[in-house]
Each structure stands twice: as structure tokens, then as C-alpha cells.
Tab-separated table of C-alpha atoms in Angstrom:
chain	number	residue	atom	x	y	z
A	1	MET	CA	-0.004	-0.003	0.003
A	2	THR	CA	1.270	3.434	-0.866
A	3	HIS	CA	0.016	6.714	0.461
A	4	GLU	CA	0.760	10.365	-0.120
A	5	THR	CA	3.242	12.025	2.170
A	6	GLY	CA	2.204	14.983	4.285
A	7	ARG	CA	2.865	18.619	3.570
A	8	LEU	CA	5.266	20.708	5.661
A	9	TYR	CA	4.279	24.267	6.531
A	10	GLY	CA	6.581	26.933	7.937
A	11	LEU	CA	3.908	28.986	9.585
A	12	GLY	CA	4.745	32.634	10.278
A	13	ILE	CA	2.729	33.503	13.383
A	14	GLY	CA	3.901	37.087	13.816
A	15	PRO	CA	5.633	38.927	16.650
A	16	GLY	CA	3.436	38.086	19.625
A	17	ASP	CA	-0.114	39.435	19.374
A	18	PRO	CA	-2.243	36.403	18.332
A	19	GLU	CA	-4.376	38.754	16.226
A	20	LEU	CA	-1.355	39.344	13.986
A	21	LEU	CA	-1.606	35.850	12.534
A	22	THR	CA	-2.744	35.995	8.926
A	23	LEU	CA	-6.072	34.451	7.918
A	24	LYS	CA	-4.020	31.852	6.024
A	25	ALA	CA	-1.823	30.929	8.996
A	26	TYR	CA	-4.943	30.691	11.161
A	27	ARG	CA	-6.698	28.390	8.696
A	28	ILE	CA	-3.701	26.072	8.386
A	29	LEU	CA	-3.059	26.134	12.128
A	30	ARG	CA	-6.627	25.000	12.796
A	31	SER	CA	-6.673	22.281	10.140
A	32	VAL	CA	-3.359	20.400	10.293
A	33	PRO	CA	-3.139	17.244	12.423
A	34	VAL	CA	0.406	17.979	13.694
A	35	ILE	CA	1.792	21.175	15.245
A	36	ALA	CA	5.533	21.475	15.926
A	37	TYR	CA	7.301	24.261	17.817
A	38	PRO	CA	10.671	24.985	19.332
A	39	THR	CA	11.162	24.677	23.057
A	40	MET	CA	14.169	26.621	24.180
A	41	GLU	CA	16.812	25.486	26.651
A	42	ASN	CA	15.810	28.381	28.874
A	43	GLY	CA	12.328	26.893	29.210
A	44	LYS	CA	10.555	29.475	27.037
A	45	VAL	CA	7.928	28.162	24.625
A	46	LEU	CA	6.983	31.484	23.078
A	47	ALA	CA	5.654	30.304	19.714
A	48	ARG	CA	3.161	27.916	21.289
A	49	ALA	CA	2.044	30.551	23.794
A	50	ILE	CA	1.149	32.960	20.967
A	51	VAL	CA	-1.337	30.543	19.403
A	52	ALA	CA	-2.367	28.597	22.539
A	53	ASP	CA	-5.994	29.725	22.290
A	54	PHE	CA	-6.279	28.510	18.697
A	55	LEU	CA	-5.013	24.939	19.175
A	56	ARG	CA	-7.448	22.044	19.212
A	57	PRO	CA	-7.137	19.180	21.740
A	58	GLU	CA	-7.038	16.504	19.035
A	59	GLN	CA	-3.970	18.019	17.380
A	60	ILE	CA	-0.677	16.177	17.918
A	61	GLU	CA	1.957	18.496	19.396
A	62	VAL	CA	5.650	17.986	18.659
A	63	PRO	CA	7.925	20.046	20.901
A	64	MET	CA	11.391	20.457	19.380
A	65	PRO	CA	14.153	21.198	21.881
A	66	LEU	CA	16.444	23.775	20.275
A	67	PRO	CA	19.245	25.938	21.600
A	68	PHE	CA	18.267	29.552	22.188
A	69	SER	CA	20.212	31.088	19.335
A	70	PRO	CA	21.145	29.075	16.229
A	71	VAL	CA	24.889	28.400	16.014
A	72	ARG	CA	26.896	25.708	14.280
A	73	SER	CA	26.807	23.479	17.345
A	74	SER	CA	23.025	23.561	17.272
A	75	GLN	CA	22.868	21.500	14.091
A	76	PRO	CA	22.413	18.107	15.836
A	77	TYR	CA	19.250	19.501	17.468
A	78	TYR	CA	17.849	20.245	14.014
A	79	ASP	CA	18.786	16.761	12.819
A	80	ILE	CA	16.721	15.241	15.611
A	81	ALA	CA	13.796	17.620	15.063
A	82	ALA	CA	13.811	16.976	11.311
A	83	GLU	CA	13.687	13.214	11.928
A	84	LYS	CA	10.681	13.615	14.217
A	85	LEU	CA	8.828	15.687	11.602
A	86	ALA	CA	9.799	13.309	8.789
A	87	GLU	CA	8.057	10.456	10.632
A	88	HIS	CA	4.781	12.349	10.644
A	89	LEU	CA	5.199	13.540	7.051
A	90	SER	CA	6.076	10.060	5.807
A	91	ALA	CA	2.938	8.751	7.493
A	92	GLY	CA	0.899	11.219	5.418
A	93	ARG	CA	0.237	13.774	8.149
A	94	ASP	CA	0.564	17.499	7.382
A	95	VAL	CA	2.858	19.285	9.846
A	96	ALA	CA	2.834	23.008	10.698
A	97	VAL	CA	5.987	24.371	12.326
A	98	LEU	CA	5.218	27.517	14.341
A	99	CYS	CA	7.647	30.317	13.488
A	100	GLU	CA	7.695	33.578	15.428
A	101	GLY	CA	7.725	36.573	13.100
A	102	GLU	CA	8.608	35.750	9.517
A	103	PRO	CA	10.021	32.215	8.873
A	104	PHE	CA	12.555	33.242	6.210
A	105	LEU	CA	13.910	36.315	8.053
A	106	TYR	CA	16.479	35.193	10.646
A	107	GLY	CA	14.247	32.243	11.519
A	108	SER	CA	15.295	28.873	12.833
A	109	PHE	CA	12.781	27.223	10.479
A	110	MET	CA	15.354	27.558	7.691
A	111	TYR	CA	17.409	24.777	9.240
A	112	LEU	CA	14.432	22.427	9.062
A	113	PHE	CA	13.560	23.689	5.586
A	114	ASN	CA	17.066	22.853	4.372
A	115	ARG	CA	16.734	19.328	5.724
A	116	LEU	CA	13.184	18.504	4.613
A	117	SER	CA	12.070	20.583	1.628
A	118	SER	CA	13.721	18.318	-0.960
A	119	LYS	CA	11.878	15.277	0.445
A	120	PHE	CA	8.445	16.695	1.262
A	121	GLN	CA	6.135	19.304	-0.234
A	122	THR	CA	6.931	22.439	1.725
A	123	GLU	CA	5.157	25.792	1.926
A	124	VAL	CA	6.176	28.860	3.857
A	125	VAL	CA	3.370	31.146	5.020
A	126	PRO	CA	4.833	34.634	5.520
A	127	GLY	CA	4.342	36.304	8.905
A	128	ILE	CA	4.536	39.802	10.346
A	129	SER	CA	8.146	40.417	11.307
A	130	SER	CA	8.864	42.121	14.621
A	131	THR	CA	10.705	44.859	12.701
A	132	MET	CA	7.482	45.854	10.946
A	133	ALA	CA	5.369	45.467	14.059
A	134	SER	CA	7.802	47.693	15.966
A	135	ALA	CA	7.358	50.600	13.570
A	136	ALA	CA	3.596	50.364	14.030
A	137	ALA	CA	3.924	50.026	17.820
A	138	LEU	CA	6.270	53.004	18.012
A	139	GLY	CA	3.952	54.977	15.747
A	140	VAL	CA	6.797	56.107	13.493
A	141	PRO	CA	7.089	55.584	9.708
A	142	LEU	CA	10.220	53.593	8.900
A	143	THR	CA	11.123	54.293	5.246
A	144	TYR	CA	10.033	56.737	2.545
A	145	ARG	CA	10.454	56.656	-1.219
A	146	ASN	CA	14.202	56.394	-1.986
A	147	ASP	CA	15.383	55.240	1.435
A	148	VAL	CA	17.682	52.267	1.903
A	149	LEU	CA	16.622	50.189	4.913
A	150	SER	CA	19.136	47.943	6.644
A	151	ILE	CA	18.206	45.248	9.123
A	152	MET	CA	21.082	43.831	11.141
A	153	PRO	CA	21.634	41.738	14.260
A	154	ALA	CA	23.304	43.333	17.276
A	155	THR	CA	25.654	40.366	17.402
A	156	LEU	CA	27.838	41.940	14.651
A	157	GLU	CA	31.175	43.405	15.608
A	158	ALA	CA	31.218	47.123	16.403
A	159	ASP	CA	33.142	48.133	13.294
A	160	ILE	CA	30.737	46.278	10.964
A	161	LEU	CA	27.744	47.825	12.727
A	162	ARG	CA	29.394	51.238	12.332
A	163	ASP	CA	30.065	50.807	8.592
A	164	ARG	CA	26.580	49.489	7.790
A	165	LEU	CA	24.728	52.086	9.875
A	166	ALA	CA	26.782	54.919	8.381
A	167	VAL	CA	25.237	54.325	4.937
A	168	ALA	CA	21.663	53.358	5.906
A	169	ASP	CA	18.828	55.858	5.589
A	170	ALA	CA	16.841	53.826	8.082
A	171	ALA	CA	17.863	50.824	10.150
A	172	VAL	CA	16.631	48.205	12.572
A	173	ILE	CA	19.091	46.522	14.950
A	174	ILE	CA	17.585	43.285	16.255
A	175	LYS	CA	18.421	40.751	19.001
A	176	LEU	CA	19.929	43.357	21.309
A	177	GLY	CA	20.246	41.389	24.572
A	178	ARG	CA	23.747	41.574	25.991
A	179	HIS	CA	24.977	43.520	22.950
A	180	PHE	CA	23.112	46.687	23.956
A	181	SER	CA	26.115	48.666	25.295
A	182	LYS	CA	28.157	48.006	22.172
A	183	VAL	CA	25.281	49.146	19.943
A	184	ARG	CA	24.664	52.262	22.039
A	185	ASP	CA	28.318	53.231	21.793
A	186	VAL	CA	28.281	52.870	18.002
A	187	LEU	CA	25.074	54.912	17.696
A	188	SER	CA	26.557	57.611	19.904
A	189	GLU	CA	29.729	57.721	17.809
A	190	LEU	CA	27.663	58.135	14.620
A	191	GLY	CA	25.466	60.827	16.156
A	192	LEU	CA	22.423	58.563	15.744
A	193	LEU	CA	21.342	58.208	19.383
A	194	SER	CA	18.779	61.021	19.260
A	195	ARG	CA	17.051	59.352	16.290
A	196	SER	CA	17.089	55.878	17.864
A	197	LEU	CA	13.959	54.299	19.339
A	198	TYR	CA	13.980	51.284	21.657
A	199	ILE	CA	11.260	48.680	22.015
A	200	GLU	CA	11.059	45.318	23.784
A	201	ARG	CA	8.688	42.462	22.932
A	202	ALA	CA	6.655	44.423	20.363
A	203	THR	CA	2.909	43.572	20.444
A	204	MET	CA	3.281	41.144	23.374
A	205	PRO	CA	1.359	41.786	26.602
A	206	ASN	CA	4.631	42.911	28.234
A	207	GLN	CA	5.695	45.240	25.375
A	208	ARG	CA	7.939	48.027	26.693
A	209	ILE	CA	8.966	51.282	25.004
A	210	VAL	CA	11.693	53.198	26.872
A	211	PRO	CA	13.931	56.162	26.025
A	212	ILE	CA	17.407	54.769	25.328
A	213	ALA	CA	18.923	57.019	28.007
A	214	ASP	CA	16.830	55.236	30.653
A	215	ILE	CA	17.868	51.700	29.766
A	216	ASP	CA	19.900	49.476	32.081
A	217	ALA	CA	22.228	47.509	29.787
A	218	ALA	CA	22.097	44.568	32.204
A	219	ASP	CA	18.366	44.292	31.729
A	220	VAL	CA	17.947	44.179	27.913
A	221	PRO	CA	16.217	41.041	26.587
A	222	TYR	CA	17.010	39.207	23.341
A	223	TRP	CA	13.581	40.334	22.040
A	224	ALA	CA	14.533	44.014	22.076
A	225	LEU	CA	15.416	46.133	19.069
A	226	ILE	CA	16.447	49.639	18.163
A	227	MET	CA	14.799	51.377	15.222
A	228	ILE	CA	16.338	54.352	13.447
A	229	PRO	CA	13.554	55.753	11.270
A	230	SER	CA	14.155	57.682	8.073
A	231	LEU	CA	15.027	61.336	8.522
A	232	GLN	CA	12.360	62.069	5.956
A	233	THR	CA	9.847	61.500	8.753
A	234	SER	CA	9.465	65.260	8.893
A	235	VAL	CA	8.248	65.470	5.274
A	236	THR	CA	4.581	66.450	5.190
B	1	MET	CA	-23.383	68.948	21.878
B	2	THR	CA	-19.941	67.399	21.774
B	3	HIS	CA	-18.989	63.977	20.480
B	4	GLU	CA	-15.880	61.869	20.296
B	5	THR	CA	-13.855	61.990	17.129
B	6	GLY	CA	-13.280	58.847	15.110
B	7	ARG	CA	-10.172	56.705	15.049
B	8	LEU	CA	-7.885	56.509	12.024
B	9	TYR	CA	-6.447	53.134	11.065
B	10	GLY	CA	-3.590	52.548	8.632
B	11	LEU	CA	-4.536	49.022	7.715
B	12	GLY	CA	-1.783	46.831	6.293
B	13	ILE	CA	-3.569	44.433	3.951
B	14	GLY	CA	-0.523	42.553	2.649
B	15	PRO	CA	0.899	41.985	-0.812
B	16	GLY	CA	-2.125	40.717	-2.738
B	17	ASP	CA	-3.498	37.388	-1.499
B	18	PRO	CA	-6.586	38.322	0.583
B	19	GLU	CA	-5.735	35.455	2.953
B	20	LEU	CA	-2.574	37.342	3.953
B	21	LEU	CA	-4.592	39.930	5.862
B	22	THR	CA	-4.035	39.547	9.597
B	23	LEU	CA	-6.939	38.585	11.860
B	24	LYS	CA	-6.689	42.108	13.287
B	25	ALA	CA	-6.842	43.868	9.915
B	26	TYR	CA	-9.803	41.656	8.973
B	27	ARG	CA	-11.680	42.490	12.175
B	28	ILE	CA	-11.128	46.236	11.762
B	29	LEU	CA	-11.923	46.120	8.042
B	30	ARG	CA	-15.279	44.472	8.774
B	31	SER	CA	-16.224	46.769	11.657
B	32	VAL	CA	-15.349	50.347	10.637
B	33	PRO	CA	-18.019	52.520	9.008
B	34	VAL	CA	-15.618	54.189	6.523
B	35	ILE	CA	-13.084	52.542	4.201
B	36	ALA	CA	-10.620	54.766	2.256
B	37	TYR	CA	-8.215	53.654	-0.460
B	38	PRO	CA	-5.984	55.195	-3.084
B	39	THR	CA	-7.129	55.259	-6.696
B	40	MET	CA	-4.195	55.706	-9.014
B	41	GLU	CA	-4.067	57.976	-12.025
B	42	ASN	CA	-3.504	54.896	-14.143
B	43	GLY	CA	-6.918	53.604	-13.090
B	44	LYS	CA	-5.656	50.792	-10.844
B	45	VAL	CA	-7.468	50.314	-7.569
B	46	LEU	CA	-5.363	47.481	-6.257
B	47	ALA	CA	-5.907	47.889	-2.527
B	48	ARG	CA	-9.678	47.753	-2.829
B	49	ALA	CA	-9.509	44.734	-5.145
B	50	ILE	CA	-7.527	42.763	-2.533
B	51	VAL	CA	-10.274	43.082	0.089
B	52	ALA	CA	-13.311	43.384	-2.223
B	53	ASP	CA	-14.879	40.158	-0.943
B	54	PHE	CA	-14.661	41.348	2.669
B	55	LEU	CA	-16.386	44.736	2.295
B	56	ARG	CA	-19.959	45.227	3.461
B	57	PRO	CA	-22.510	47.179	1.399
B	58	GLU	CA	-23.323	49.557	4.248
B	59	GLN	CA	-19.717	50.732	4.569
B	60	ILE	CA	-18.956	54.210	3.206
B	61	GLU	CA	-16.153	54.078	0.619
B	62	VAL	CA	-13.801	57.015	0.141
B	63	PRO	CA	-11.668	56.740	-2.997
B	64	MET	CA	-8.577	58.964	-2.781
B	65	PRO	CA	-7.091	59.963	-6.136
B	66	LEU	CA	-3.328	59.815	-5.749
B	67	PRO	CA	-0.465	59.947	-8.215
B	68	PHE	CA	1.114	56.571	-8.921
B	69	SER	CA	4.411	57.140	-7.125
B	70	PRO	CA	4.685	59.639	-4.263
B	71	VAL	CA	6.772	62.664	-5.195
B	72	ARG	CA	6.877	66.213	-3.901
B	73	SER	CA	4.331	67.379	-6.412
B	74	SER	CA	1.889	64.798	-5.123
B	75	GLN	CA	1.481	66.616	-1.823
B	76	PRO	CA	-1.686	68.551	-2.831
B	77	TYR	CA	-3.380	65.185	-3.494
B	78	TYR	CA	-2.658	64.184	0.098
B	79	ASP	CA	-3.968	67.505	1.381
B	80	ILE	CA	-7.291	66.846	-0.326
B	81	ALA	CA	-7.435	63.226	0.826
B	82	ALA	CA	-6.602	64.208	4.407
B	83	GLU	CA	-9.437	66.772	4.397
B	84	LYS	CA	-11.927	64.176	3.224
B	85	LEU	CA	-10.859	61.768	5.967
B	86	ALA	CA	-10.866	64.545	8.591
B	87	GLU	CA	-14.550	65.206	7.868
B	88	HIS	CA	-15.489	61.630	8.699
B	89	LEU	CA	-13.176	61.508	11.723
B	90	SER	CA	-14.523	64.812	13.068
B	91	ALA	CA	-18.034	63.438	12.739
B	92	GLY	CA	-17.042	60.544	14.989
B	93	ARG	CA	-16.667	57.878	12.329
B	94	ASP	CA	-13.711	55.485	12.433
B	95	VAL	CA	-11.822	55.365	9.135
B	96	ALA	CA	-9.634	52.530	7.839
B	97	VAL	CA	-7.165	53.425	5.085
B	98	LEU	CA	-6.276	50.355	3.027
B	99	CYS	CA	-2.486	50.033	2.632
B	100	GLU	CA	-0.917	47.434	0.349
B	101	GLY	CA	1.908	45.578	2.099
B	102	GLU	CA	3.121	47.242	5.289
B	103	PRO	CA	1.916	50.840	5.886
B	104	PHE	CA	5.171	52.157	7.401
B	105	LEU	CA	7.489	50.584	4.800
B	106	TYR	CA	7.591	52.770	1.669
B	107	GLY	CA	3.841	53.312	2.027
B	108	SER	CA	1.849	56.307	0.881
B	109	PHE	CA	-0.140	56.134	4.150
B	110	MET	CA	2.720	58.004	5.826
B	111	TYR	CA	1.698	61.201	4.065
B	112	LEU	CA	-1.787	60.947	5.557
B	113	PHE	CA	-0.344	59.904	8.927
B	114	ASN	CA	1.814	63.016	9.006
B	115	ARG	CA	-1.239	65.197	8.338
B	116	LEU	CA	-3.758	63.560	10.663
B	117	SER	CA	-2.089	61.708	13.550
B	118	SER	CA	-1.662	64.817	15.684
B	119	LYS	CA	-5.382	65.620	15.424
B	120	PHE	CA	-6.986	62.179	15.588
B	121	GLN	CA	-6.261	58.917	17.416
B	122	THR	CA	-4.286	56.890	14.903
B	123	GLU	CA	-3.288	53.237	14.871
B	124	VAL	CA	-1.186	51.393	12.306
B	125	VAL	CA	-1.922	47.709	11.844
B	126	PRO	CA	1.224	46.045	10.422
B	127	GLY	CA	0.876	44.056	7.219
B	128	ILE	CA	2.857	41.437	5.331
B	129	SER	CA	5.333	43.293	3.131
B	130	SER	CA	5.861	42.075	-0.416
B	131	THR	CA	9.563	41.576	0.389
B	132	MET	CA	8.670	38.924	2.964
B	133	ALA	CA	5.964	37.361	0.820
B	134	SER	CA	8.420	37.108	-2.077
B	135	ALA	CA	10.900	35.029	-0.083
B	136	ALA	CA	8.090	32.591	0.776
B	137	ALA	CA	6.809	32.553	-2.821
B	138	LEU	CA	10.314	31.931	-4.189
B	139	GLY	CA	10.846	29.235	-1.554
B	140	VAL	CA	14.236	30.627	-0.562
B	141	PRO	CA	15.347	31.698	2.941
B	142	LEU	CA	16.368	35.359	2.927
B	143	THR	CA	18.658	35.959	5.920
B	144	TYR	CA	20.450	33.822	8.478
B	145	ARG	CA	21.921	34.678	11.870
B	146	ASN	CA	24.503	37.454	11.378
B	147	ASP	CA	23.379	38.630	7.945
B	148	VAL	CA	22.767	42.273	7.123
B	149	LEU	CA	19.651	42.677	4.962
B	150	SER	CA	19.257	45.775	2.815
B	151	ILE	CA	16.000	46.779	1.165
B	152	MET	CA	16.267	49.461	-1.484
B	153	PRO	CA	14.179	50.952	-4.298
B	154	ALA	CA	15.354	50.490	-7.889
B	155	THR	CA	14.894	54.239	-8.356
B	156	LEU	CA	18.291	54.894	-6.747
B	157	GLU	CA	21.201	55.926	-8.956
B	158	ALA	CA	23.463	53.122	-10.196
B	159	ASP	CA	26.448	54.111	-8.074
B	160	ILE	CA	24.387	54.180	-4.878
B	161	LEU	CA	22.828	50.808	-5.715
B	162	ARG	CA	26.346	49.436	-6.344
B	163	ASP	CA	27.742	50.712	-3.038
B	164	ARG	CA	24.833	49.468	-0.961
B	165	LEU	CA	24.647	46.055	-2.635
B	166	ALA	CA	28.388	45.552	-2.299
B	167	VAL	CA	28.144	45.411	1.510
B	168	ALA	CA	24.806	43.620	1.928
B	169	ASP	CA	24.701	39.920	2.827
B	170	ALA	CA	21.191	39.753	1.431
B	171	ALA	CA	19.147	42.348	-0.432
B	172	VAL	CA	15.777	43.100	-1.934
B	173	ILE	CA	15.480	45.658	-4.740
B	174	ILE	CA	11.891	46.831	-5.005
B	175	LYS	CA	9.816	48.882	-7.478
B	176	LEU	CA	11.776	47.676	-10.515
B	177	GLY	CA	9.590	48.914	-13.368
B	178	ARG	CA	11.547	50.902	-15.933
B	179	HIS	CA	14.694	50.715	-13.742
B	180	PHE	CA	15.250	47.031	-14.481
B	181	SER	CA	18.117	47.391	-16.991
B	182	LYS	CA	20.076	49.682	-14.692
B	183	VAL	CA	19.670	47.215	-11.820
B	184	ARG	CA	20.637	44.236	-13.978
B	185	ASP	CA	23.805	46.016	-15.103
B	186	VAL	CA	24.795	46.773	-11.511
B	187	LEU	CA	24.150	43.164	-10.432
B	188	SER	CA	26.182	41.906	-13.336
B	189	GLU	CA	29.099	44.221	-12.452
B	190	LEU	CA	29.046	42.969	-8.856
B	191	GLY	CA	28.875	39.327	-9.906
B	192	LEU	CA	25.487	38.981	-8.206
B	193	LEU	CA	23.322	38.017	-11.191
B	194	SER	CA	23.551	34.286	-10.607
B	195	ARG	CA	22.274	34.762	-7.034
B	196	SER	CA	19.452	37.100	-8.050
B	197	LEU	CA	15.818	35.961	-8.145
B	198	TYR	CA	13.039	37.852	-9.931
B	199	ILE	CA	9.351	37.901	-8.988
B	200	GLU	CA	6.378	39.981	-10.138
B	201	ARG	CA	3.205	40.595	-8.172
B	202	ALA	CA	4.011	38.149	-5.353
B	203	THR	CA	0.948	36.256	-4.055
B	204	MET	CA	-1.425	37.879	-6.586
B	205	PRO	CA	-3.353	35.679	-9.044
B	206	ASN	CA	-0.986	36.843	-11.809
B	207	GLN	CA	2.240	36.225	-9.820
B	208	ARG	CA	5.154	35.503	-12.163
B	209	ILE	CA	8.577	34.045	-11.385
B	210	VAL	CA	11.039	34.217	-14.280
B	211	PRO	CA	14.814	33.670	-14.631
B	212	ILE	CA	16.418	37.100	-14.954
B	213	ALA	CA	18.029	36.123	-18.269
B	214	ASP	CA	14.550	35.676	-19.780
B	215	ILE	CA	13.182	39.076	-18.843
B	216	ASP	CA	12.271	41.731	-21.369
B	217	ALA	CA	13.256	45.041	-19.769
B	218	ALA	CA	10.389	46.793	-21.543
B	219	ASP	CA	7.889	44.543	-19.805
B	220	VAL	CA	8.810	44.856	-16.121
B	221	PRO	CA	6.013	46.199	-13.886
B	222	TYR	CA	6.398	48.492	-10.877
B	223	TRP	CA	5.306	45.562	-8.682
B	224	ALA	CA	8.379	43.498	-9.518
B	225	LEU	CA	11.381	42.930	-7.286
B	226	ILE	CA	14.743	41.181	-7.269
B	227	MET	CA	15.784	39.213	-4.211
B	228	ILE	CA	19.404	38.295	-3.471
B	229	PRO	CA	19.209	35.716	-0.703
B	230	SER	CA	21.981	35.140	1.817
B	231	LEU	CA	24.883	33.010	0.630
B	232	GLN	CA	24.448	31.025	3.821
B	233	THR	CA	21.455	29.367	2.146
B	234	SER	CA	23.710	26.365	1.654
B	235	VAL	CA	24.223	25.893	5.410
B	236	THR	CA	22.497	22.739	6.571
């Protein structure tokens, strides 16, 4: 007996507010038999929490233990997760992997995609990235007309951050965490501090918007970013 | 007699597929008494077409004639549109302005926002940007870990495009239209053509994905973009 294999979905579920799921992500989330999501070493299961109210009791849940931030050494974790998903897919069950924000923008889904998409039908459903949600939450337009927007992780070395920020019309620096002081120093050097806006956990219940001058560097979470909106903001 | 003024929404409705509206945008779209949308000089009413099936007959529609691409000379159009919206808002009616993609990313909503947000309660609902939807449609991850992503309009001069692309790990060049040949020449010079992916009207019924070598420069629409995904795509 042969049967069709299941379909793999990389489901963008947005930055935190459950209402920022798309209609498409919601439909797929409600209809697939298997839901997979990362569980971090630090005990956080953020992706599942975002959609908790939408899950149905008969759905099979597949927690995937993953290290907090993807690095080379994390690849064995993805091997194990991919094997788990492949079992369900081979048995003909569709699997939706919950992806915070947008799956193909700095997402860990890519490591599963690279392992499974050649073997199983795979579809990525785009999601609202936290960078976009942050502009809305801050109430500040990000880019106009001819602007170049650069998105970069705070993990970069100071001199690379400096070079990239120097030529951007607008920028978003993501994953601040313990890199905050380094980023603040670079922004100060470039004279960009007064244009910089800080936000933590955009659209989540504990969203926090604070002037950069008031921030304790020891207290900056991974889910914090700095946005430098276009100078053209003053155009009317 | 006094009454409360209405609330202004900049409603991100995504790149074209009506199912890529968020649950929040859908709820607001269905509940506000007034829906406003740009009507372009070239007769296209794209934003309204995306949500046409969701509109209710009792909703008041406010078409806003706007020039196709925002330039300085387009400002009087925004003055007129803002006045129309202000009448409804002053009368206590909530108004949702339909915004293709993400309102605060190269959107024309910003010009209304800058005119109205100081006078009326204003909320931006983030939407799926075409840049994100294109990565999903092309089935290629855009950025990994430490990548710098640059998003830039094809309208930039060749030397600026060249400088910005030279230092980006991944890039999206939007609004190609009649600028396609210039962009292709720059990509060729930088040795980036083989990494470049072309897509028109991502997620719309007439979406088109074509190898760059096969493209007729005379036939490239405004709603076309080139994506240069991260080289790390090969990481597994």
C-alpha cells in the first residue's frame, strides 16, 4: 500500500499578538493534524504561547528542543527535530511548524527547511516580522520613497555595525540582549542616538517602550530592538 | 453637543493574497463605518480589489485619487485626501485606510499619517510586506543569523545601488519597473546576477517568477522585485 506524504508548513505567526496571525496561517493552524514548535533550553515556549488559544485538543503536538540562538553546534538539534517531523510527514500527516515573526527572516525554520524541503512538499506562510510590528507600535514611519533600509543583528562586531549604519537611511538593529552597550556606543559615535527608538517584545502583553537614556544595559532582553527611522519622517 | 472623534487606522492588507490579511486587519476592516483607499491615475485600484470580498454594502467608501508614485508634487493630493478623511473623523466615524503591504514601509499612508495623527487617534496595523511574501513565494530563505539585509528601491542611482549592494549579505530591490536594466547592469558588475531571483506581483493571481536572463526590460512592472538571498542558504 502506498500513500501520499504529508505537507510541511513553515507557519509565520507574527511577533506576539495572536491577532497578527494571517487568515491563512490561522486556517492552516486549525486544520493540520500535527503542530511542531521549538522549546528553548531556557524553558521558554513562546511560539506555542502565541497561538495557545487557537489549538485544538485533538492536534498532535511535537515540541522540538532547540538551543536559544542558532549556532553551528546547534545542528544536531535540528537533525533530531527533522527526523521527528519526517516520521509524521512520511505517514501522510501535514505538519505546521510555528515560526515567530517571519520564517525566512532570521528564523530557525530555515534549518528544518534545508533538511526537509527536498523530500516533502513544503510551503512557507509569511508572517509579520517584529521589525514591521515595531514601527507600528512606536507609531513612526520607517522608510520613505528612496530610502535604503538595513536590518542587522546586534551580534555583529562594532566596526561592521558602524560601517553598515553609516550608509543606511533607516535601520533596525535586532536581537539586542547583551549587545546593547556596544550598539549604544556605536550609535553615539555616529550621532544617531537622538534618532534611535527602543522597544522590547513588540505587540506582546509585556511590550515596553523606553527612552534609550533610561535603559539598564544589564536588563535588555534578546527580544529588544532599536529602530532608526528615516530622517524624511518630517516630510509632510 | 460634543462627540468623540473617530479613530484613524492605517490598515496593512498585505501583498495581494486576501488570505494574507491579519486577523486584526480583517476584524477592523469588517467593523469600521468608513473605508478609504488610493485610486491611481492609471486607473488601478489594487488595494480595494484585494479586500473586495470582505467589504460590506453599508460601509462608506472614500476613494482617494493619488499619483502613482509619491513625489513632492503629489502633496496637494494628500492635502485633499486628508481633508476628506478629517470630515469623517470629526463626525465621529472610524476610518480605515487600506495600505498594500506594510503601511510604514515605503507606504503612501505616511503622508496621511503626518497630516492627521496629531489631530486624531491613529493606529497602524502592520501588514505582510511584499519583500517577505516574495521570499516565501520563491521558496528561498532570505537571511540567516549574522546577515545584514538591505532593502532598497530600484529608483536609486546606479552608483548608490552598487555601493549598498556591495556590503549587503542579502538584499531586496523593489519597485523595478523601468529601472530594471540599470539594476541588472549593476548586479552583473558585482557578480550577483547568478544569485538574483526575480518575482512579479508576489501572491497575486498573476504572480510571475522568471529567470532574470529571460526578462524583457520593456515589460517589467512596478510591482516586480529582485531578491538576493543570503549566501548562507547552503548551510545545513
